[in-house]
Structures are given as C-alpha cells and as structure tokens.
C-alpha cells in the first residue's frame, strides 16, 4: 500500500498492524495478504436533514464492505461524532475476521454517520436514518449487505431502515437488517445477544482458569445495550458488579451495586450518575478500580499505554470494538492479564443476527430458549477453538482469534481466485 491512505485513522492503522503481524505467522500468500489490506468498496454519502429549527444540516455517512468472499456483508451502523472513513473501514475489517472466526457465511461490513445522536430529536433521527438508508441503498439487501445496530443506534433505527428499504422494493423485506423489533421480524434474544455472548465467553474463561464466576468482582464501562445486559446477567451468575459508567461518568461501590435498582435509576434519570449508595468516578478512574473482570463496553482506545499498567483486573473481556490499543495489549500481556479479544468476546450479537436473518428468510421463528442454546454452543465452540490454538501456538487469545478468522477469509480468497 502507498504511504498516503484514504482510510487514515488510529483504528485502521491498528487493524492493518494486526493483519500484517498475523499474516507473517500464517505465512499467508502475499497476493492474498495484499488484497486483505483494502476494503472491497467504500461509499461516502452526504445526508441532508431538515432540522426541527427549519434549517437544513448535512451529515456525512459511510458504508464499507471490507470483503464479501464468504457471503454478503454484515456489520453494524454507528451514530457517533468520531465516525470517519478510516474508523468504519477498520471496523468492517474486524467484522470480516469476526464472522469468519464464528463460522458465519458473511463478509465484513460497517456503516456510520458522523453525528451526536443524543443531540437529535426523535424526528431528526428518523429523517437521518431514512435519508442515509436511501443514499446507501445500492449497497444493502438481504443477499448483499445486512446492517445491524451498533453504538448510538437501536431497534428503532433498524425498523426505519427496514421500512425505507421495503418502500423502495414495493414489498416488506425483513432480511435487509437485523436487530429489528420483534413485531416486524426481529429475533427473540437479539437485544441481549452481545451481552449474553460475553457471559458465555466468560464461562469458558473461568472454566479454563479453574475458577467460578460466582463472587468475581466485575466493572463495566458503558451501560448501553451491551454493557447493561452483561452486568445484569453476570449479577445473575453471582458476580459482584462493583462499578459501571456511561458517557457522563460512573459509579463505584466495592460491596457491589444492585443492578435492578440501577436500571430503574437509569430509566428515570437517563444516566448512572447520582445512583444512591455509590461513589462517583470518572470514565478514566473506573477502569483502574480493583476488580477481577473488566468489561470495556463503550468506545474504542480506552485501555492505552498510559493506563494499562494500572488495570487491576485479571481478565479483560472486550465488549466494545477495539477498546485496547496495541501498546496496551503488550503491557497487559506482560502483566499476565488475559484479554478475551473483541472479535470473540462480543461476537454474540452477530451470531444471533445470523439467526434472525435465517429466520427472516424462512419466515419461521424460533423460541428464545432455542436461540440462547444455539448461541451458547457457537460461543463455546469458538472460545475453545481459540483457546486450543493459543496454547498450540504459544500466543495470546487475540493473536489466536485473528489467526483463525484471517486464515478462513484468506482461504476463501484462495479457492475463489482473482477475477477476471
Ligand atoms: P450503546 O449506544 O447502546 O451504549 C454505549 C454506552 O457507552 C452508553 O452507556 C454510553 O453512554 C457509553 N459511552 C458512549 N461514549 C462513551 C465514551 N466516550 N466514554 C464512556 N462511555 C461512553 O452501544 P452498544 O450497542 O451497547 O455498543 C457498545 C460497544 O459494543 C460499541 O463499541 C459497539 O461497537 C460494541 N458492540 C455492540 C454490539 C451490539 O450488538 N450492539 C455488538 C458487538 C459490539
């Protein structure tokens, strides 16, 4: 690749460095390796919206397909002020490795609109979503690319996307997105899937380390879809949730927080701040509080070279995408902290998205107990495969997970060959 890149961003540099390192370990064919370093296609769109004030504002949106060699693109849609072409491209690349690692018939994709979703009214969010969907419509479809919720987007966002796409087709097309509300073809258990997948990954980690989850002290940074579900389910497993945070800051109590009461507090006051009986902490401080398991479930680059040596946890389960920088990764490894990498730990969401897509294509829906049993089976199998590979190769879990994911995508490129 030339020195100057269209995809310039910290996360893209990290994703490329990971790919290059693992390509060396796998002795990847240099021609396939070169192809894997670029997205297949990337679309940049402007999204003009009439704001509630009557003024028109233009937002910038992206949809990127990293590869579609194993199937249609799959990846979330993010509304965040940090969204850039480079970030979305890096996240699409991570989706490629994640889908392949989990054995799903998908390529890697991602989308985003640079905006502050909390500053938009419901009407503005709906218009933004519908216009963005119309602008990227050439790239999406049940057999082309299937978006899902991510940071700053939710079930409602997916319902608007599905409706907009369906209107252009003259028929209802549930398979164009996943993470939809149940009433319009969503799957039982999808909302909880990523958080539940984290718990299944932690079951296996605890089993391999010969400890029980019961009594483990857990801190969760980010109390959104993923973080709040992980916290609630782990509390149900007998863990002590000692700290949680959201974008405004966190709360900490070494004796444990009552998660049910905390959820009621969040529903009322729209944030964890001010929860009675807990001391306030910043998002920087919360990562450094004493605990056994740390779950970063907010945004990227939270564990860095400047704080990695103050992390007290013995296990870091990466719910967010890219929460640990490569420098911090080295520090954690040297300190003996086990990091369950994002492409494994948070894969529960895309696994149940796959179940939702299959159910939608067949118009045949499964019970929640079937969904969770199959999710547990897929997470357990993937975790144990990664664990065994890490032991065999003498590597950490991230390297092993990347090796497995990248090897499968590369094999797809090899057998399909290079068109024309
Ligand atoms: P969400 O928008 O529901 O919740 C995000 C949470 O993080 C909120 O509590 C928010 O206040 C907090 N937050 C946002 N910016 C922050 C910042 N700068 N510092 C600290 N906290 C901040 O999003 P989500 O769906 O729960 O996703 C969380 C993470 O998990 C993201 O990194 C996302 O890419 C990843 N992820 C999500 C899914 C999914 O199924 N939703 C799947 C895989 C990975």
mmCIF file of N, CA, C and O in Angstrom, residues 114-176:
data_model
loop_
_atom_site.group_PDB
_atom_site.id
_atom_site.type_symbol
_atom_site.label_atom_id
_atom_site.label_comp_id
_atom_site.label_asym_id
_atom_site.label_seq_id
_atom_site.Cartn_x
_atom_site.Cartn_y
_atom_site.Cartn_z
ATOM 1 N N UNK A 114 -21.535 10.520 10.968
ATOM 2 C CA UNK A 114 -20.886 11.375 11.964
ATOM 3 C C UNK A 114 -21.907 12.364 12.529
ATOM 4 O O UNK A 114 -22.338 13.285 11.830
ATOM 5 N N UNK A 115 -22.330 12.117 13.759
ATOM 6 C CA UNK A 115 -23.343 12.972 14.389
ATOM 7 C C UNK A 115 -23.335 12.688 15.886
ATOM 8 O O UNK A 115 -22.772 11.694 16.327
ATOM 9 N N UNK A 116 -23.965 13.565 16.626
ATOM 10 C CA UNK A 116 -24.185 13.299 18.052
ATOM 11 C C UNK A 116 -25.640 12.889 18.206
ATOM 12 O O UNK A 116 -26.527 13.737 18.240
ATOM 13 N N UNK A 117 -25.916 11.564 18.315
ATOM 14 C CA UNK A 117 -27.308 11.120 18.318
ATOM 15 C C UNK A 117 -28.095 11.675 19.503
ATOM 16 O O UNK A 117 -29.305 11.859 19.407
ATOM 17 N N UNK A 118 -27.386 11.973 20.594
ATOM 18 C CA UNK A 118 -28.087 12.484 21.788
ATOM 19 C C UNK A 118 -28.571 13.917 21.584
ATOM 20 O O UNK A 118 -29.443 14.385 22.314
ATOM 21 N N UNK A 119 -28.002 14.606 20.576
ATOM 22 C CA UNK A 119 -28.413 15.998 20.337
ATOM 23 C C UNK A 119 -29.535 16.066 19.291
ATOM 24 O O UNK A 119 -29.990 17.164 18.946
ATOM 25 N N UNK A 120 -29.963 14.913 18.760
ATOM 26 C CA UNK A 120 -31.016 14.899 17.730
ATOM 27 C C UNK A 120 -32.355 14.516 18.350
ATOM 28 O O UNK A 120 -32.403 13.657 19.231
ATOM 29 N N UNK A 121 -33.428 15.152 17.867
ATOM 30 C CA UNK A 121 -34.759 14.751 18.323
ATOM 31 C C UNK A 121 -35.121 13.422 17.636
ATOM 32 O O UNK A 121 -34.455 12.999 16.679
ATOM 33 N N UNK A 122 -36.207 12.805 18.109
ATOM 34 C CA UNK A 122 -36.648 11.544 17.508
ATOM 35 C C UNK A 122 -36.934 11.742 16.011
ATOM 36 O O UNK A 122 -36.541 10.928 15.168
ATOM 37 N N UNK A 123 -37.588 12.851 15.671
ATOM 38 C CA UNK A 123 -37.928 13.130 14.271
ATOM 39 C C UNK A 123 -36.649 13.297 13.437
ATOM 40 O O UNK A 123 -36.527 12.780 12.338
ATOM 41 N N UNK A 124 -35.677 14.017 14.001
ATOM 42 C CA UNK A 124 -34.420 14.225 13.260
ATOM 43 C C UNK A 124 -33.690 12.896 13.062
ATOM 44 O O UNK A 124 -33.142 12.636 11.979
ATOM 45 N N UNK A 125 -33.684 12.043 14.104
ATOM 46 C CA UNK A 125 -33.020 10.727 13.971
ATOM 47 C C UNK A 125 -33.702 9.884 12.905
ATOM 48 O O UNK A 125 -33.060 9.185 12.133
ATOM 49 N N UNK A 126 -35.037 9.954 12.864
ATOM 50 C CA UNK A 126 -35.753 9.170 11.861
ATOM 51 C C UNK A 126 -35.399 9.660 10.450
ATOM 52 O O UNK A 126 -35.090 8.864 9.555
ATOM 53 N N UNK A 127 -35.405 10.990 10.257
ATOM 54 C CA UNK A 127 -35.093 11.521 8.926
ATOM 55 C C UNK A 127 -33.664 11.183 8.525
ATOM 56 O O UNK A 127 -33.393 10.835 7.373
ATOM 57 N N UNK A 128 -32.749 11.300 9.501
ATOM 58 C CA UNK A 128 -31.343 10.975 9.229
ATOM 59 C C UNK A 128 -31.228 9.516 8.769
ATOM 60 O O UNK A 128 -30.551 9.199 7.785
ATOM 61 N N UNK A 129 -31.911 8.624 9.488
ATOM 62 C CA UNK A 129 -31.819 7.191 9.195
ATOM 63 C C UNK A 129 -32.415 6.884 7.822
ATOM 64 O O UNK A 129 -31.828 6.136 7.022
ATOM 65 N N UNK A 130 -33.572 7.471 7.544
ATOM 66 C CA UNK A 130 -34.237 7.177 6.261
ATOM 67 C C UNK A 130 -33.426 7.715 5.077
ATOM 68 O O UNK A 130 -33.263 7.041 4.068
ATOM 69 N N UNK A 131 -32.887 8.943 5.227
ATOM 70 C CA UNK A 131 -32.140 9.511 4.106
ATOM 71 C C UNK A 131 -30.804 8.766 3.909
ATOM 72 O O UNK A 131 -30.392 8.488 2.783
ATOM 73 N N UNK A 132 -30.162 8.413 5.025
ATOM 74 C CA UNK A 132 -28.912 7.635 4.942
ATOM 75 C C UNK A 132 -29.181 6.306 4.239
ATOM 76 O O UNK A 132 -28.435 5.888 3.344
ATOM 77 N N UNK A 133 -30.277 5.640 4.624
ATOM 78 C CA UNK A 133 -30.615 4.341 4.014
ATOM 79 C C UNK A 133 -30.821 4.517 2.510
ATOM 80 O O UNK A 133 -30.338 3.711 1.694
ATOM 81 N N UNK A 134 -31.535 5.576 2.123
ATOM 82 C CA UNK A 134 -31.783 5.812 0.688
ATOM 83 C C UNK A 134 -30.464 6.044 -0.043
ATOM 84 O O UNK A 134 -30.278 5.582 -1.175
ATOM 85 N N UNK A 135 -29.515 6.722 0.615
ATOM 86 C CA UNK A 135 -28.246 7.050 -0.049
ATOM 87 C C UNK A 135 -27.350 5.820 -0.228
ATOM 88 O O UNK A 135 -26.541 5.767 -1.145
ATOM 89 N N UNK A 136 -27.474 4.825 0.674
ATOM 90 C CA UNK A 136 -26.588 3.644 0.559
ATOM 91 C C UNK A 136 -27.334 2.443 -0.015
ATOM 92 O O UNK A 136 -26.850 1.319 0.022
ATOM 93 N N UNK A 137 -28.536 2.709 -0.576
ATOM 94 C CA UNK A 137 -29.427 1.597 -0.919
ATOM 95 C C UNK A 137 -28.814 0.627 -1.938
ATOM 96 O O UNK A 137 -29.111 -0.564 -1.921
ATOM 97 N N UNK A 138 -27.891 1.143 -2.765
ATOM 98 C CA UNK A 138 -27.268 0.268 -3.771
ATOM 99 C C UNK A 138 -26.410 -0.819 -3.122
ATOM 100 O O UNK A 138 -26.182 -1.871 -3.722
ATOM 101 N N UNK A 139 -25.947 -0.554 -1.920
ATOM 102 C CA UNK A 139 -25.008 -1.496 -1.289
ATOM 103 C C UNK A 139 -25.677 -2.516 -0.381
ATOM 104 O O UNK A 139 -25.051 -3.490 0.022
ATOM 105 N N UNK A 140 -26.950 -2.253 0.034
ATOM 106 C CA UNK A 140 -27.546 -3.143 1.041
ATOM 107 C C UNK A 140 -28.649 -4.016 0.445
ATOM 108 O O UNK A 140 -29.182 -3.728 -0.628
ATOM 109 N N UNK A 141 -28.994 -5.061 1.147
ATOM 110 C CA UNK A 141 -30.017 -6.008 0.713
ATOM 111 C C UNK A 141 -29.760 -7.330 1.399
ATOM 112 O O UNK A 141 -28.634 -7.577 1.855
ATOM 113 N N UNK A 142 -30.777 -8.205 1.480
ATOM 114 C CA UNK A 142 -30.627 -9.461 2.229
ATOM 115 C C UNK A 142 -29.513 -10.364 1.704
ATOM 116 O O UNK A 142 -28.990 -11.176 2.463
ATOM 117 N N UNK A 143 -29.144 -10.236 0.422
ATOM 118 C CA UNK A 143 -28.030 -11.048 -0.067
ATOM 119 C C UNK A 143 -26.837 -10.187 -0.488
ATOM 120 O O UNK A 143 -25.949 -10.647 -1.194
ATOM 121 N N UNK A 144 -26.835 -8.917 -0.047
ATOM 122 C CA UNK A 144 -25.735 -8.002 -0.400
ATOM 123 C C UNK A 144 -24.957 -7.550 0.834
ATOM 124 O O UNK A 144 -23.749 -7.665 0.911
ATOM 125 N N UNK A 145 -25.685 -7.030 1.784
ATOM 126 C CA UNK A 145 -25.093 -6.453 2.999
ATOM 127 C C UNK A 145 -26.240 -6.164 3.958
ATOM 128 O O UNK A 145 -27.227 -5.539 3.568
ATOM 129 N N UNK A 146 -26.106 -6.646 5.195
ATOM 130 C CA UNK A 146 -27.214 -6.602 6.162
ATOM 131 C C UNK A 146 -26.764 -5.818 7.404
ATOM 132 O O UNK A 146 -26.080 -6.369 8.272
ATOM 133 N N UNK A 147 -27.139 -4.530 7.510
ATOM 134 C CA UNK A 147 -26.755 -3.749 8.695
ATOM 135 C C UNK A 147 -27.444 -4.228 9.971
ATOM 136 O O UNK A 147 -28.427 -4.978 9.926
ATOM 137 N N UNK A 148 -26.915 -3.754 11.103
ATOM 138 C CA UNK A 148 -27.440 -4.089 12.444
ATOM 139 C C UNK A 148 -27.135 -2.907 13.361
ATOM 140 O O UNK A 148 -26.379 -2.021 12.987
ATOM 141 N N UNK A 149 -27.692 -2.891 14.578
ATOM 142 C CA UNK A 149 -27.395 -1.764 15.474
ATOM 143 C C UNK A 149 -25.954 -1.797 15.985
ATOM 144 O O UNK A 149 -25.358 -2.859 16.089
ATOM 145 N N UNK A 150 -25.441 -0.638 16.303
ATOM 146 C CA UNK A 150 -24.132 -0.508 16.951
ATOM 147 C C UNK A 150 -24.225 0.733 17.824
ATOM 148 O O UNK A 150 -25.339 1.184 18.144
ATOM 149 N N UNK A 151 -23.086 1.299 18.162
ATOM 150 C CA UNK A 151 -23.041 2.474 19.019
ATOM 151 C C UNK A 151 -24.011 3.555 18.524
ATOM 152 O O UNK A 151 -23.954 3.957 17.364
ATOM 153 N N UNK A 152 -24.909 4.004 19.415
ATOM 154 C CA UNK A 152 -25.793 5.129 19.096
ATOM 155 C C UNK A 152 -26.997 4.781 18.238
ATOM 156 O O UNK A 152 -27.788 5.665 17.894
ATOM 157 N N UNK A 153 -27.161 3.514 17.866
ATOM 158 C CA UNK A 153 -28.337 3.087 17.078
ATOM 159 C C UNK A 153 -29.020 1.933 17.815
ATOM 160 O O UNK A 153 -28.407 1.298 18.670
ATOM 161 N N UNK A 154 -30.276 1.663 17.475
ATOM 162 C CA UNK A 154 -31.021 0.656 18.236
ATOM 163 C C UNK A 154 -32.073 -0.009 17.342
ATOM 164 O O UNK A 154 -32.076 0.172 16.123
ATOM 165 N N UNK A 155 -32.977 -0.742 17.992
ATOM 166 C CA UNK A 155 -34.038 -1.453 17.264
ATOM 167 C C UNK A 155 -34.870 -0.506 16.406
ATOM 168 O O UNK A 155 -35.259 -0.828 15.285
ATOM 169 N N UNK A 156 -35.170 0.673 16.966
ATOM 170 C CA UNK A 156 -35.987 1.632 16.220
ATOM 171 C C UNK A 156 -35.272 2.067 14.929
ATOM 172 O O UNK A 156 -35.893 2.166 13.871
ATOM 173 N N UNK A 157 -33.969 2.284 15.039
ATOM 174 C CA UNK A 157 -33.185 2.668 13.856
ATOM 175 C C UNK A 157 -33.323 1.580 12.776
ATOM 176 O O UNK A 157 -33.491 1.879 11.591
ATOM 177 N N UNK A 158 -33.247 0.315 13.209
ATOM 178 C CA UNK A 158 -33.329 -0.795 12.246
ATOM 179 C C UNK A 158 -34.732 -0.874 11.629
ATOM 180 O O UNK A 158 -34.882 -1.198 10.445
ATOM 181 N N UNK A 159 -35.767 -0.566 12.425
ATOM 182 C CA UNK A 159 -37.132 -0.590 11.888
ATOM 183 C C UNK A 159 -37.282 0.471 10.797
ATOM 184 O O UNK A 159 -37.873 0.214 9.737
ATOM 185 N N UNK A 160 -36.723 1.664 11.017
ATOM 186 C CA UNK A 160 -36.803 2.726 9.993
ATOM 187 C C UNK A 160 -36.028 2.314 8.734
ATOM 188 O O UNK A 160 -36.456 2.564 7.614
ATOM 189 N N UNK A 161 -34.856 1.690 8.954
ATOM 190 C CA UNK A 161 -34.049 1.260 7.781
ATOM 191 C C UNK A 161 -34.820 0.226 6.970
ATOM 192 O O UNK A 161 -34.879 0.288 5.739
ATOM 193 N N UNK A 162 -35.394 -0.752 7.690
ATOM 194 C CA UNK A 162 -36.138 -1.828 7.019
ATOM 195 C C UNK A 162 -37.321 -1.240 6.272
ATOM 196 O O UNK A 162 -37.591 -1.603 5.126
ATOM 197 N N UNK A 163 -38.032 -0.307 6.887
ATOM 198 C CA UNK A 163 -39.197 0.291 6.247
ATOM 199 C C UNK A 163 -38.789 1.084 5.002
ATOM 200 O O UNK A 163 -39.418 0.961 3.945
ATOM 201 N N UNK A 164 -37.720 1.864 5.109
ATOM 202 C CA UNK A 164 -37.276 2.677 3.967
ATOM 203 C C UNK A 164 -36.887 1.765 2.798
ATOM 204 O O UNK A 164 -37.302 1.971 1.658
ATOM 205 N N UNK A 165 -36.100 0.735 3.079
ATOM 206 C CA UNK A 165 -35.677 -0.196 2.034
ATOM 207 C C UNK A 165 -36.899 -0.883 1.416
ATOM 208 O O UNK A 165 -37.030 -0.976 0.185
ATOM 209 N N UNK A 166 -37.821 -1.342 2.284
ATOM 210 C CA UNK A 166 -39.009 -2.061 1.809
ATOM 211 C C UNK A 166 -39.858 -1.170 0.898
ATOM 212 O O UNK A 166 -40.404 -1.642 -0.104
ATOM 213 N N UNK A 167 -39.969 0.119 1.252
ATOM 214 C CA UNK A 167 -40.768 1.042 0.424
ATOM 215 C C UNK A 167 -40.205 1.124 -0.992
ATOM 216 O O UNK A 167 -40.953 1.211 -1.958
ATOM 217 N N UNK A 168 -38.881 1.089 -1.127
ATOM 218 C CA UNK A 168 -38.299 1.185 -2.469
ATOM 219 C C UNK A 168 -38.478 -0.116 -3.258
ATOM 220 O O UNK A 168 -38.360 -0.122 -4.474
ATOM 221 N N UNK A 169 -38.749 -1.231 -2.557
ATOM 222 C CA UNK A 169 -38.901 -2.528 -3.234
ATOM 223 C C UNK A 169 -40.367 -2.866 -3.487
ATOM 224 O O UNK A 169 -40.684 -3.854 -4.151
ATOM 225 N N UNK A 170 -41.276 -2.086 -2.883
ATOM 226 C CA UNK A 170 -42.703 -2.361 -3.043
ATOM 227 C C UNK A 170 -43.169 -3.589 -2.271
ATOM 228 O O UNK A 170 -44.245 -4.134 -2.533
ATOM 229 N N UNK A 171 -42.367 -4.044 -1.321
ATOM 230 C CA UNK A 171 -42.751 -5.203 -0.502
ATOM 231 C C UNK A 171 -41.909 -5.185 0.776
ATOM 232 O O UNK A 171 -40.855 -4.530 0.810
ATOM 233 N N UNK A 172 -42.384 -5.905 1.778
ATOM 234 C CA UNK A 172 -41.635 -5.947 3.038
ATOM 235 C C UNK A 172 -40.449 -6.890 2.914
ATOM 236 O O UNK A 172 -40.609 -8.044 2.503
ATOM 237 N N UNK A 173 -39.267 -6.378 3.265
ATOM 238 C CA UNK A 173 -38.043 -7.183 3.154
ATOM 239 C C UNK A 173 -37.369 -7.244 4.532
ATOM 240 O O UNK A 173 -36.479 -6.461 4.838
ATOM 241 N N UNK A 174 -37.813 -8.193 5.380
ATOM 242 C CA UNK A 174 -37.264 -8.212 6.744
ATOM 243 C C UNK A 174 -35.769 -8.526 6.775
ATOM 244 O O UNK A 174 -35.057 -8.072 7.675
ATOM 245 N N UNK A 175 -35.273 -9.283 5.782
ATOM 246 C CA UNK A 175 -33.875 -9.747 5.819
ATOM 247 C C UNK A 175 -32.842 -8.681 5.503
ATOM 248 O O UNK A 175 -31.653 -8.972 5.479
ATOM 249 N N UNK A 176 -33.273 -7.419 5.296
ATOM 250 C CA UNK A 176 -32.288 -6.394 4.926
ATOM 251 C C UNK A 176 -31.508 -5.870 6.132
ATOM 252 O O UNK A 176 -30.396 -5.352 5.968
#
